mmCIF file of N, CA and C and ligand atoms in Angstrom:
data_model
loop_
_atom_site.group_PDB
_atom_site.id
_atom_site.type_symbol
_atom_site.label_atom_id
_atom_site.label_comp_id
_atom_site.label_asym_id
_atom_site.label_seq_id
_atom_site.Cartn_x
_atom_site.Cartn_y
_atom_site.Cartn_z
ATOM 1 N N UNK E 17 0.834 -1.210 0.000
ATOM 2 C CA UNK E 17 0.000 0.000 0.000
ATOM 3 C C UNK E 17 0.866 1.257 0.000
ATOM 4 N N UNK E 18 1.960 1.130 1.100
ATOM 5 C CA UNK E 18 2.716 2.437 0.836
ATOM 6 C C UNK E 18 3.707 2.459 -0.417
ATOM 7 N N UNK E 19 4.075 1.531 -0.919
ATOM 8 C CA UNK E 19 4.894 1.645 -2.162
ATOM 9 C C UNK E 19 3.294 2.505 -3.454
ATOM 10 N N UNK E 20 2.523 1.622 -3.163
ATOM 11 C CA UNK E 20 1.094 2.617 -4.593
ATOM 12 C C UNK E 20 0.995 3.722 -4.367
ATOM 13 N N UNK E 21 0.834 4.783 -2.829
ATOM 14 C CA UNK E 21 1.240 5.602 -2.306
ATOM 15 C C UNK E 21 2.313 6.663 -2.974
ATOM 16 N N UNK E 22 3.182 5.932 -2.762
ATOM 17 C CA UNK E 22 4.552 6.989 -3.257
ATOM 18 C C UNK E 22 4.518 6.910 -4.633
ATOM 19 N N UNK E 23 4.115 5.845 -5.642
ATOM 20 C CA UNK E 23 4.038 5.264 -7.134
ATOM 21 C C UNK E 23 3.091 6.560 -6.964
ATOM 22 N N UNK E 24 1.796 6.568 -6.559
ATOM 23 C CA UNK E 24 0.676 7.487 -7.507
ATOM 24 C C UNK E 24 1.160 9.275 -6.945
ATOM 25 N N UNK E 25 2.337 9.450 -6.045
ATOM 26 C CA UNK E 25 2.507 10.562 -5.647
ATOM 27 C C UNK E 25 4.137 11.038 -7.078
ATOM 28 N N UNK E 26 4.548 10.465 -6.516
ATOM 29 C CA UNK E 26 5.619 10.414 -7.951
ATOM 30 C C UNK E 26 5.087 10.684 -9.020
ATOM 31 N N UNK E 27 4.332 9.729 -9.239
ATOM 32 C CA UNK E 27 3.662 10.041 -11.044
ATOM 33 C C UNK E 27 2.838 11.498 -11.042
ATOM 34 N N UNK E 28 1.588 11.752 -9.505
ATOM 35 C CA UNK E 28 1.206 12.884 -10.019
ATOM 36 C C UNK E 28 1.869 14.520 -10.068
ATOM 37 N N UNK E 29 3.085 13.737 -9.130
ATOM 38 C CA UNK E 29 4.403 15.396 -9.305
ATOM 39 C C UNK E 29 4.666 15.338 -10.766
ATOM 40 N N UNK E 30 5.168 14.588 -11.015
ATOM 41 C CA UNK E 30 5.686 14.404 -11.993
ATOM 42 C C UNK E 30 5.536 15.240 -13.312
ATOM 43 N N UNK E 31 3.766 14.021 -13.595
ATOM 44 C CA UNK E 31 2.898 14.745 -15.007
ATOM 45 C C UNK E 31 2.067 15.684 -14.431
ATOM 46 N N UNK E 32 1.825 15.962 -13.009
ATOM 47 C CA UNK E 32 1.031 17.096 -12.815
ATOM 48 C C UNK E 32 0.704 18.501 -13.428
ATOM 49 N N UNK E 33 2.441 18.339 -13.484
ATOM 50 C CA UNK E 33 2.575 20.170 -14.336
ATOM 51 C C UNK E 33 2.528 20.057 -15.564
ATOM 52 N N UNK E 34 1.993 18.618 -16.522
ATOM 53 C CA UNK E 34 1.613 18.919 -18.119
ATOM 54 C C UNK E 34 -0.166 19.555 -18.280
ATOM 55 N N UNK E 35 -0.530 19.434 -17.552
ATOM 56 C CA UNK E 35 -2.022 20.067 -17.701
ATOM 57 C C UNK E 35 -1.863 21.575 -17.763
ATOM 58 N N UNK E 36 -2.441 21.878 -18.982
ATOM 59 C CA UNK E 36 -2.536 23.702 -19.377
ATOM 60 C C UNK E 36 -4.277 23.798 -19.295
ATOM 61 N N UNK E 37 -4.217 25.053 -18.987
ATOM 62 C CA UNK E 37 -5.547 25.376 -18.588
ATOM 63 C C UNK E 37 -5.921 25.755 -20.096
ATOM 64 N N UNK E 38 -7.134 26.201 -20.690
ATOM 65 C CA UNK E 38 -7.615 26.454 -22.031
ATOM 66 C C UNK E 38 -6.828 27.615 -22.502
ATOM 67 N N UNK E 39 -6.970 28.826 -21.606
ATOM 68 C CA UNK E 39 -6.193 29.806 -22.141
ATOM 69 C C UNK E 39 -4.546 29.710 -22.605
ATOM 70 N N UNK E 40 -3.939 28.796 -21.798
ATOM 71 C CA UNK E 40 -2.174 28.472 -22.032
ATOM 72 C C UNK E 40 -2.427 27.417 -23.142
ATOM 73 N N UNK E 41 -3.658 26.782 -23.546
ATOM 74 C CA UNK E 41 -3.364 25.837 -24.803
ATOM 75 C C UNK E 41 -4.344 26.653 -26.028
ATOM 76 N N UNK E 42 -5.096 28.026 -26.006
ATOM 77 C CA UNK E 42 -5.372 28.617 -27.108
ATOM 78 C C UNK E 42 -3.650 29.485 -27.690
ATOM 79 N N UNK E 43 -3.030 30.084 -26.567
ATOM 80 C CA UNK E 43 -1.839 30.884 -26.835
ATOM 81 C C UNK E 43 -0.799 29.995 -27.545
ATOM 82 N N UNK E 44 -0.673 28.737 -27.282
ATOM 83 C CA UNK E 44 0.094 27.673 -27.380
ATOM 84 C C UNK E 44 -0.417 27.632 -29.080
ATOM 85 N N UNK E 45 -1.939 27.248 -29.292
ATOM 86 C CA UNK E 45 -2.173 27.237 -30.555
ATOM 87 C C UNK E 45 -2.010 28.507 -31.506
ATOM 88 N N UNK E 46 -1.939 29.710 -31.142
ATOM 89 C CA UNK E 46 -2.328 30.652 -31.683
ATOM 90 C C UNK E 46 -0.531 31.033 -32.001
ATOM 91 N N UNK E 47 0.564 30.710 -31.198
ATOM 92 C CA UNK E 47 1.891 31.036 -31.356
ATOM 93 C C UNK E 47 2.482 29.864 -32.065
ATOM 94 N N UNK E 48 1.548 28.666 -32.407
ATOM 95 C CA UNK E 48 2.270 27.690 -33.354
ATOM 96 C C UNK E 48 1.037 26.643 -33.453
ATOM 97 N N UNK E 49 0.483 26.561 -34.169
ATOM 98 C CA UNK E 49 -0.589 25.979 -34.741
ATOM 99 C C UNK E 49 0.326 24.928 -35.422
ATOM 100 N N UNK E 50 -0.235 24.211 -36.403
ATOM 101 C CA UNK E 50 -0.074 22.878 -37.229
ATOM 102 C C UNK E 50 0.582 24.638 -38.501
ATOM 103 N N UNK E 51 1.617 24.355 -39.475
ATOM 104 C CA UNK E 51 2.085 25.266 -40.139
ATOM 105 C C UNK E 51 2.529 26.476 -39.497
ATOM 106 N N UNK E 52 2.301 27.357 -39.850
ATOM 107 C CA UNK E 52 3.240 29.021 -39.508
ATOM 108 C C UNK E 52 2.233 29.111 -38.275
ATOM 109 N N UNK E 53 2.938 29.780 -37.767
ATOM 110 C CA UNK E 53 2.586 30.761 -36.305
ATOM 111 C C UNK E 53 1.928 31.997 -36.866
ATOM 112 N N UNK E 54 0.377 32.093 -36.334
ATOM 113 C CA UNK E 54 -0.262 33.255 -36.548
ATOM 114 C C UNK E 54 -0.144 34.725 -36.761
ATOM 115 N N UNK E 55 0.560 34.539 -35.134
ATOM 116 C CA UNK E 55 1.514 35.625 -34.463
ATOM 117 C C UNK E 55 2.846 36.196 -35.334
ATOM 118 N N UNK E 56 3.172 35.303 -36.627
ATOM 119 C CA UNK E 56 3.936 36.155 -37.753
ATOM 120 C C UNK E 56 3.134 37.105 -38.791
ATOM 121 N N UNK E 57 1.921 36.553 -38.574
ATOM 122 C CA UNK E 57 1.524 37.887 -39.501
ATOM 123 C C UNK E 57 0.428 38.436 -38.936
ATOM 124 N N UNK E 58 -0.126 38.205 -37.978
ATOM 125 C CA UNK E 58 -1.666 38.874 -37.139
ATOM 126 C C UNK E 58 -0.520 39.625 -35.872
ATOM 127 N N UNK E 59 0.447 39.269 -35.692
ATOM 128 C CA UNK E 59 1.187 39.916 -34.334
ATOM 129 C C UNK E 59 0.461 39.157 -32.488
ATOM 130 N N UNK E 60 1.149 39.527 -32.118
ATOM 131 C CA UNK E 60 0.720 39.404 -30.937
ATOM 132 C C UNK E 60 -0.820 38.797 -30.247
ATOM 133 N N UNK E 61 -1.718 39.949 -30.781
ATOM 134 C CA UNK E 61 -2.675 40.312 -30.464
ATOM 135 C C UNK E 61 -4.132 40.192 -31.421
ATOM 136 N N UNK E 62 -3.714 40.295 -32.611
ATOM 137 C CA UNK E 62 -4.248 39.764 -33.345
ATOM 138 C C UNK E 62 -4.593 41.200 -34.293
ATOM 139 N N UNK E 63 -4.401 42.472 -34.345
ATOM 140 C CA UNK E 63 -4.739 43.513 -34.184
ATOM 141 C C UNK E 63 -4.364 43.985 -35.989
ATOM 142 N N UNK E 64 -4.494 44.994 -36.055
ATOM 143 C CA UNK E 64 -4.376 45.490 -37.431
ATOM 144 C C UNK E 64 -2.673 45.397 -37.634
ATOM 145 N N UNK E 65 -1.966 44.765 -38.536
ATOM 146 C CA UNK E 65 -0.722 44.517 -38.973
ATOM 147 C C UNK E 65 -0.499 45.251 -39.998
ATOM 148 N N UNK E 66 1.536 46.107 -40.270
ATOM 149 C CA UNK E 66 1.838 46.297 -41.837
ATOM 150 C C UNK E 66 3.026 45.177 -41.723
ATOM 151 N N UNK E 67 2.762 44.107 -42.649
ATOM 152 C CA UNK E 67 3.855 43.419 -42.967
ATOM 153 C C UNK E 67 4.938 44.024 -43.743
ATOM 154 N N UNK E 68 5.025 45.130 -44.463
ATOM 155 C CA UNK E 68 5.739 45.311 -45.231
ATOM 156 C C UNK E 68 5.345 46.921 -45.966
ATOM 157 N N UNK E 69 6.406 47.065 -46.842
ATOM 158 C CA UNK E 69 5.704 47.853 -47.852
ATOM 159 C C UNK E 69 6.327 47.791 -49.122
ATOM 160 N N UNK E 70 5.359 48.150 -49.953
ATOM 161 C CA UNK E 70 4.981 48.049 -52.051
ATOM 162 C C UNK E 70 5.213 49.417 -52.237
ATOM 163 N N UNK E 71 5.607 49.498 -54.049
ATOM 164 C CA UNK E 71 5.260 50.833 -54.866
ATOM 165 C C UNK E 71 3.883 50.420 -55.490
ATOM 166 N N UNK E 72 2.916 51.630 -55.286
ATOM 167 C CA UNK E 72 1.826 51.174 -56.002
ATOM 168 C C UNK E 72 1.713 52.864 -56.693
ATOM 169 N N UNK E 73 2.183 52.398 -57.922
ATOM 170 C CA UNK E 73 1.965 53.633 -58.678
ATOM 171 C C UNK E 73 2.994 54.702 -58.353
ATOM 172 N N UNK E 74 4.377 54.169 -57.813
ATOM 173 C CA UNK E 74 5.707 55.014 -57.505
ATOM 174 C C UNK E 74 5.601 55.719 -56.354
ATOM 175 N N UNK E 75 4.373 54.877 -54.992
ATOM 176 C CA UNK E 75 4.223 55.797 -54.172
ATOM 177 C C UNK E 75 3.905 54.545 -52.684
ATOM 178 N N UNK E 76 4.987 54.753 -51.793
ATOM 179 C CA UNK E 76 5.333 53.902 -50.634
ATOM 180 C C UNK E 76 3.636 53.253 -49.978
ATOM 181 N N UNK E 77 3.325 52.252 -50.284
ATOM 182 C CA UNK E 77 2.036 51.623 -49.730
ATOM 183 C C UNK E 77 2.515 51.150 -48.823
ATOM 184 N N UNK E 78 1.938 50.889 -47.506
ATOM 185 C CA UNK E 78 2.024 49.909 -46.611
ATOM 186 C C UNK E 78 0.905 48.943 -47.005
ATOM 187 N N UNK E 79 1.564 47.403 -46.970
ATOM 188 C CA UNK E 79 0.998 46.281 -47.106
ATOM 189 C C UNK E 79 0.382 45.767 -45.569
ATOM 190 N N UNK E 80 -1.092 45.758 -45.567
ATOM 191 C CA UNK E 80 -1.759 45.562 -43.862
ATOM 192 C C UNK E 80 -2.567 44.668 -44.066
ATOM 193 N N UNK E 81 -2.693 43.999 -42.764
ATOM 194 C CA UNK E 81 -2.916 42.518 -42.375
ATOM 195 C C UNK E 81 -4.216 43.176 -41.829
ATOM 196 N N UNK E 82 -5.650 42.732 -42.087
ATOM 197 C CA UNK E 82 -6.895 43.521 -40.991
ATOM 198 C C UNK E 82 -6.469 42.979 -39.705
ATOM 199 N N UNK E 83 -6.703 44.059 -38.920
ATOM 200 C CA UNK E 83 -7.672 42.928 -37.787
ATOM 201 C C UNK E 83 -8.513 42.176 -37.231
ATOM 202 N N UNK E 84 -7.872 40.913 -36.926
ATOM 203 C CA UNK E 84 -8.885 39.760 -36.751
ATOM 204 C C UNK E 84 -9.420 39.875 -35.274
ATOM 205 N N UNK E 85 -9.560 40.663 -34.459
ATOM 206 C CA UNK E 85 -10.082 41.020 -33.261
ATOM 207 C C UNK E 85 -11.477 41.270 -33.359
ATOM 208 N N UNK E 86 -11.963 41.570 -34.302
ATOM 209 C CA UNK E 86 -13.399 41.979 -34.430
ATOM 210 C C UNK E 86 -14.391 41.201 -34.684
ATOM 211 N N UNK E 87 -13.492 40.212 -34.967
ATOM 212 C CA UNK E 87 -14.846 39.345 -36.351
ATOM 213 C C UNK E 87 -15.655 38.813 -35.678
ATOM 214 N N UNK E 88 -17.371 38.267 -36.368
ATOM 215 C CA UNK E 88 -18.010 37.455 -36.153
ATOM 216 C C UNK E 88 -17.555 36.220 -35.704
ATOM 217 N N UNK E 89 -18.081 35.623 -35.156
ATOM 218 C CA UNK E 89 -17.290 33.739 -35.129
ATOM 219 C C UNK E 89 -17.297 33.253 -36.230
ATOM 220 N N UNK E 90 -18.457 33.312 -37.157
ATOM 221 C CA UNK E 90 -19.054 32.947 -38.512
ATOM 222 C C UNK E 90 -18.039 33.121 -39.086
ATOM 223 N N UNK E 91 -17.626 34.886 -39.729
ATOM 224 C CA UNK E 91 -16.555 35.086 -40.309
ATOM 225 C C UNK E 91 -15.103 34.601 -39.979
ATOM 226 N N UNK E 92 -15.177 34.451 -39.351
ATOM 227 C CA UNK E 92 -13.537 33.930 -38.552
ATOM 228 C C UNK E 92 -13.599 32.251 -38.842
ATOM 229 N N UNK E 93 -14.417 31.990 -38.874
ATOM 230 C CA UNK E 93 -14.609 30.472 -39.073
ATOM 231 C C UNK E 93 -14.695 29.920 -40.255
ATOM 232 N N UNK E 94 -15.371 31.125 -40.975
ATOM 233 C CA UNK E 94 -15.617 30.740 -42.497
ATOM 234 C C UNK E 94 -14.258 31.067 -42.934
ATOM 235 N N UNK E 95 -13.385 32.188 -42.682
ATOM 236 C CA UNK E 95 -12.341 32.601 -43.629
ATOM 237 C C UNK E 95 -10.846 31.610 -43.089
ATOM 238 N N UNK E 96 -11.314 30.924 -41.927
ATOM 239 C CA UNK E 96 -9.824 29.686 -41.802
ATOM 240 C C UNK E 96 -10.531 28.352 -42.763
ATOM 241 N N UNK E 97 -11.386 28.039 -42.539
ATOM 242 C CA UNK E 97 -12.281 27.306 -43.381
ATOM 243 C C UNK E 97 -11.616 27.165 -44.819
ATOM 244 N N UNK E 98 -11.768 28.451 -45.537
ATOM 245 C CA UNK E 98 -12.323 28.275 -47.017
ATOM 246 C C UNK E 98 -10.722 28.253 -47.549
ATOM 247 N N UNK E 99 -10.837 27.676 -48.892
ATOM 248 C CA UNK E 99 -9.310 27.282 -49.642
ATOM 249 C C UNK E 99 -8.888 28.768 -49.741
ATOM 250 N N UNK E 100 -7.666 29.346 -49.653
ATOM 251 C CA UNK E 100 -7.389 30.562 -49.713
ATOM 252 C C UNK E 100 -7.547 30.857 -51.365
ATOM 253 N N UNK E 101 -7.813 32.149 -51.704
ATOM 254 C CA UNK E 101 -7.611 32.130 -53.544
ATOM 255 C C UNK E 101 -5.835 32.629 -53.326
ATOM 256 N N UNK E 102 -5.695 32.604 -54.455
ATOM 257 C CA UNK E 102 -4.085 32.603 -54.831
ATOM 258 C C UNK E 102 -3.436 33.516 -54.502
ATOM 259 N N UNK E 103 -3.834 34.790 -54.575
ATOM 260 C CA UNK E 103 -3.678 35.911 -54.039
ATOM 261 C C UNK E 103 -3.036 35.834 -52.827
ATOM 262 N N UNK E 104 -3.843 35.526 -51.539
ATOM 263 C CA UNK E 104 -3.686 35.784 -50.082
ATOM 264 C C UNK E 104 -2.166 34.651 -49.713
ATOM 265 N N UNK E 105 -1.690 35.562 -48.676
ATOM 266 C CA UNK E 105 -0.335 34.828 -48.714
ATOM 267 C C UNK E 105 -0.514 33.925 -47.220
ATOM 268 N N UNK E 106 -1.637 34.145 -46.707
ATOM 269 C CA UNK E 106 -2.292 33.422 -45.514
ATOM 270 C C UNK E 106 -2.543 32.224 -46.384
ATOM 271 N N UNK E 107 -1.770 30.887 -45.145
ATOM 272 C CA UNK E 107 -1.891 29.854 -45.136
ATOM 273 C C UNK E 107 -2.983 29.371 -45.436
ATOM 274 N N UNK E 108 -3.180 28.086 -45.915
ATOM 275 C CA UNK E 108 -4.611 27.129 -45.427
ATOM 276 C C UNK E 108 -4.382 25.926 -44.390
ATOM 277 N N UNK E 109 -4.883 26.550 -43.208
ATOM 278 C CA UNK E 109 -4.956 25.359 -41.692
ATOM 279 C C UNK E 109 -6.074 24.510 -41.737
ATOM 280 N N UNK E 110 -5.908 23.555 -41.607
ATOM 281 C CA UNK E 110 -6.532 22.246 -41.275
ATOM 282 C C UNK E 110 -6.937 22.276 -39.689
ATOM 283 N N UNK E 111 -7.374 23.276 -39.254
ATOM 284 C CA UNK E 111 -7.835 23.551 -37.752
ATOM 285 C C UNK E 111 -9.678 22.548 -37.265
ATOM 286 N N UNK E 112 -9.301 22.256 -36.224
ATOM 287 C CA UNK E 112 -10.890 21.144 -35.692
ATOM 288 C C UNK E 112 -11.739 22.851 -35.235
ATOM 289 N N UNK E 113 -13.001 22.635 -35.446
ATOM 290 C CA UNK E 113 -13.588 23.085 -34.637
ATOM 291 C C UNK E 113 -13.256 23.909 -33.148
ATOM 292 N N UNK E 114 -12.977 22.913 -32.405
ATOM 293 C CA UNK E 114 -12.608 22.936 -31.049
ATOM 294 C C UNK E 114 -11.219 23.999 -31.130
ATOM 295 N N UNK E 115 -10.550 24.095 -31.981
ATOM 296 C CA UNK E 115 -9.338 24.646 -32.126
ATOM 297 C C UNK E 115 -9.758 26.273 -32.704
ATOM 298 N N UNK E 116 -10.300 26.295 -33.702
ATOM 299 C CA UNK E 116 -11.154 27.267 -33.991
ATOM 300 C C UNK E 116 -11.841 28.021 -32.939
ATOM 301 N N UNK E 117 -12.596 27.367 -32.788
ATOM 302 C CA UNK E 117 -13.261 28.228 -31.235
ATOM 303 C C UNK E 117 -12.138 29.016 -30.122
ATOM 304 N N UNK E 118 -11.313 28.107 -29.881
ATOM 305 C CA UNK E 118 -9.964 28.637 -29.070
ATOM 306 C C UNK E 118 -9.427 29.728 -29.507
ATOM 307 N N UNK E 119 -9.099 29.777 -30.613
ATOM 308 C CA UNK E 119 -8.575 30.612 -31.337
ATOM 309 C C UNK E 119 -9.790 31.921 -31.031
ATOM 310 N N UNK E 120 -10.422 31.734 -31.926
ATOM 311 C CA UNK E 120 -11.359 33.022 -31.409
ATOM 312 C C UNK E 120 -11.407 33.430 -30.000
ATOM 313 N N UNK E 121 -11.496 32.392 -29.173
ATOM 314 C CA UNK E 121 -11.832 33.249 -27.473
ATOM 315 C C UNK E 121 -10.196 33.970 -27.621
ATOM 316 N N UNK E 122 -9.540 33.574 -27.676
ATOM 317 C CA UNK E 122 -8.082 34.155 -27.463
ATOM 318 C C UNK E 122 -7.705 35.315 -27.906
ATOM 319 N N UNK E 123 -8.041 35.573 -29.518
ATOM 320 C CA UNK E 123 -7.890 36.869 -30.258
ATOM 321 C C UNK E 123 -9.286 37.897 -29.513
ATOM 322 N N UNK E 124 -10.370 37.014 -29.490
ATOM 323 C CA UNK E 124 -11.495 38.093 -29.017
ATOM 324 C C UNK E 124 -11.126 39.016 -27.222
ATOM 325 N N UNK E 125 -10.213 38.361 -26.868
ATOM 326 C CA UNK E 125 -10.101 39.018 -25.431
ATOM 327 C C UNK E 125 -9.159 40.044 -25.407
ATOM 328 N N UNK E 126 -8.773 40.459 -26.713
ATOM 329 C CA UNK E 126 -7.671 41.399 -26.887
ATOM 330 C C UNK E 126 -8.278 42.371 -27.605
ATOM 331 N N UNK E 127 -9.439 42.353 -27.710
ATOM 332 C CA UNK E 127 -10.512 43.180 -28.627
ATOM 333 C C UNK E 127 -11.445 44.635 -27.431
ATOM 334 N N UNK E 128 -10.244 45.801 -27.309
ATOM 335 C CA UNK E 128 -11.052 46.594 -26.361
ATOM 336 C C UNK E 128 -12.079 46.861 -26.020
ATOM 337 N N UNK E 129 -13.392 46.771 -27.574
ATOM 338 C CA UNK E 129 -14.183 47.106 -27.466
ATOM 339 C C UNK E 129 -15.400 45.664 -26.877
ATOM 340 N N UNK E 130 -14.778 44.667 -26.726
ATOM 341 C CA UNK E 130 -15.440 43.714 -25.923
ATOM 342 C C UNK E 130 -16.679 43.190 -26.640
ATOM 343 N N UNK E 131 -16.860 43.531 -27.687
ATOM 344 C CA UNK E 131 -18.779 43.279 -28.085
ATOM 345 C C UNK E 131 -19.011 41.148 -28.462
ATOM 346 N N UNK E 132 -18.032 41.012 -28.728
ATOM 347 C CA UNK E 132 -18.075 39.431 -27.806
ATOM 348 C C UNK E 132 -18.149 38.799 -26.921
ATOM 349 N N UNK E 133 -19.070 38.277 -26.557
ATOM 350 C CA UNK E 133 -18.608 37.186 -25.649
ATOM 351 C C UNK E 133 -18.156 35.619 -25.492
ATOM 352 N N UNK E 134 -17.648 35.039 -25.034
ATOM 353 C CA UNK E 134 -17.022 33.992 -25.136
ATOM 354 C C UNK E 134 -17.727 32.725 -25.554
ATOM 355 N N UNK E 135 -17.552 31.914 -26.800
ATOM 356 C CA UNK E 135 -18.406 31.022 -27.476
ATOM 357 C C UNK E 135 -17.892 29.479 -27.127
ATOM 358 N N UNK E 136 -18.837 28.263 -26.840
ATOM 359 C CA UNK E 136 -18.370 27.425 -26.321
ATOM 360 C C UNK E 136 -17.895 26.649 -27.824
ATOM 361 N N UNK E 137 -17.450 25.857 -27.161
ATOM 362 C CA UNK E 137 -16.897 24.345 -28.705
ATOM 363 C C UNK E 137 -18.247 24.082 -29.544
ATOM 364 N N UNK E 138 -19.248 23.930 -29.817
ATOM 365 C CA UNK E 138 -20.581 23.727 -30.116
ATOM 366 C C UNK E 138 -20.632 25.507 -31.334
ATOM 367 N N UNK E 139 -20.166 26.165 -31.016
ATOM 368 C CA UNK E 139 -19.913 27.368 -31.724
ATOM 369 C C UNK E 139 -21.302 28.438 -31.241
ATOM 370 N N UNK E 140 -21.107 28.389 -29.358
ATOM 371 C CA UNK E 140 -22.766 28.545 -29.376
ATOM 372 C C UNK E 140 -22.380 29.553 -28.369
ATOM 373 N N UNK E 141 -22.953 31.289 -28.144
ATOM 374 C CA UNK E 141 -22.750 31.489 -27.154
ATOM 375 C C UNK E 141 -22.966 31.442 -25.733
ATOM 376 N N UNK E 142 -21.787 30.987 -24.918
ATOM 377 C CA UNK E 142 -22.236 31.005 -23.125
ATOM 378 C C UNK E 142 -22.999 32.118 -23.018
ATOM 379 N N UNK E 143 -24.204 31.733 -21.804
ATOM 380 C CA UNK E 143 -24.880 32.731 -21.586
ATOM 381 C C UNK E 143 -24.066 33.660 -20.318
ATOM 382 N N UNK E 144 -23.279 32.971 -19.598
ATOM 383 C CA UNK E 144 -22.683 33.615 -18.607
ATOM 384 C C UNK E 144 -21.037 34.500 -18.748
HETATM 385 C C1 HEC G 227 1.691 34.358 -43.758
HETATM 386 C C2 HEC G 227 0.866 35.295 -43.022
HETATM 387 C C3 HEC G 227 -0.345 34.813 -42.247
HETATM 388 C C4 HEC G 227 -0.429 33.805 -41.317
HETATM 389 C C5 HEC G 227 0.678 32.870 -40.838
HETATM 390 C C6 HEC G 227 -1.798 33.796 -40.834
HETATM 391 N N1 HEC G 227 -2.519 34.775 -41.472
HETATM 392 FE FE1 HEC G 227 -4.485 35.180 -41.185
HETATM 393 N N2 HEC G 227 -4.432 36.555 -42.707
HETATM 394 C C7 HEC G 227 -3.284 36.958 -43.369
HETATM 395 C C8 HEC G 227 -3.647 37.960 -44.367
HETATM 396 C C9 HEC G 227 -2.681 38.662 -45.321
HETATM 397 C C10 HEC G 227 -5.042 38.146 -44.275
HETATM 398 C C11 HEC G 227 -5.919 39.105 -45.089
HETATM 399 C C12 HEC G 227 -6.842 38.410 -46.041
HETATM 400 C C13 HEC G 227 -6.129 37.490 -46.979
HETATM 401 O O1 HEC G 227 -5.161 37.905 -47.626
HETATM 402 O O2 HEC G 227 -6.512 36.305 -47.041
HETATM 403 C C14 HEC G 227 -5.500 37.227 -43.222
HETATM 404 C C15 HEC G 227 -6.809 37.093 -42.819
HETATM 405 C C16 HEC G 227 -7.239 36.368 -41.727
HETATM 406 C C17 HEC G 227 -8.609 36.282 -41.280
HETATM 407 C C18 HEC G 227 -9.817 36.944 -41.948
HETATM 408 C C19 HEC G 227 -9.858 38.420 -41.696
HETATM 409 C C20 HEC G 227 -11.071 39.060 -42.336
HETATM 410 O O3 HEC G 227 -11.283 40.259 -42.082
HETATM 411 O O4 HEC G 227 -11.793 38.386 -43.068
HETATM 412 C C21 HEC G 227 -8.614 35.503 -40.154
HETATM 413 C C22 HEC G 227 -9.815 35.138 -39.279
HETATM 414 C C23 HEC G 227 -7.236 35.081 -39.909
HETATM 415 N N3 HEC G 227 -6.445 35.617 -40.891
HETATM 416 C C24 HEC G 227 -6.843 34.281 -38.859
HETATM 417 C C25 HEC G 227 -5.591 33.659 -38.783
HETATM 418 C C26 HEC G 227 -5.242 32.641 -37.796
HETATM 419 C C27 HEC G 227 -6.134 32.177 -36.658
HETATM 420 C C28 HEC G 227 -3.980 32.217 -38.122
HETATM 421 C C29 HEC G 227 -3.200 31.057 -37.487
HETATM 422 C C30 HEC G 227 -3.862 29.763 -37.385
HETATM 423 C C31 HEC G 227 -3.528 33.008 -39.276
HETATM 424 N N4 HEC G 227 -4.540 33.849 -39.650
HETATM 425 C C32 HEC G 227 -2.293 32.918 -39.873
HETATM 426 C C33 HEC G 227 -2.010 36.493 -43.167
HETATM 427 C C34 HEC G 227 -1.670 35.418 -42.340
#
């Protein structure tokens, strides 16, 4: 009995500290997803980006990333969703649902103006 004791105390020191709470495994997804890290071209926060800048017509453009802080869930869901057209230099992720949703609570809490609230896996909003 005291050897199962120390066995189930060992093991739960051990792997105890691999459990991330939702928020440390949306950041986790959102700073390295399956392909490129978000956070190279949305930044940080998710917020309005200039990756760069073009001549458009012999005159310094900044090239800008929108911000994805605002969106609908719909939209945010539909536009990781859909095959990119050729144009957009944004990836196409193979993201679950469940991952999706994460993603949104994560970018949406960096959104000052708050008019979200937090949507469960089901793509449904909590009432609380
Ligand atoms: C290589 C750069 C790049 C990476 C990496 C990237 N994006 Fe994007 N994203 C863009 C660009 C550029 C746009 C603007 C529309 C377009 O060109 O498709 C965009 C658009 C979006 C949109 C739609 C915005 C709108 O207003 O419709 C969402 C949502 C989004 N990105 C989320 C993400 C998430 C989540 C990730 C990581 C899983 C990610 N992006 C990774 C460059 C990137």
């Amino acid at each position: 009995m005291k050897i199962l004791i120390t066995f189930l105390f060992t093991t739960l020191t051990l792997f105890g500290s691999d459990f991330i709470t939702p928020r440390e495994y949306a950041k986790m997804l959102y700073e390295n997803p399956r392909g490129i890290s978000c956070k190279k071209c949305h930044g940080n926060d998710g917020s309005e980006q200039i990756l760069g800048y073009y001549l458009k017509k012999g005159v310094k453009t900044p090239y800008k990333i929108p911000s994805i802080q605002n969106l609908s869930f719909e939209k945010f869901k539909n536009s990781l969703n859909q095959i990119k057209n050729a144009k957009s230099i944004m990836p196409n992720y193979s993201l679950t649902n469940e991952e999706i949703v994460s993603l949104y609570n994560y970018i949406s809490q960096f959104n000052k103006n708050k008019k979200q609230q937090p949507i469960n896996t089901k793509g449904v909003k909590n009432d609380k």
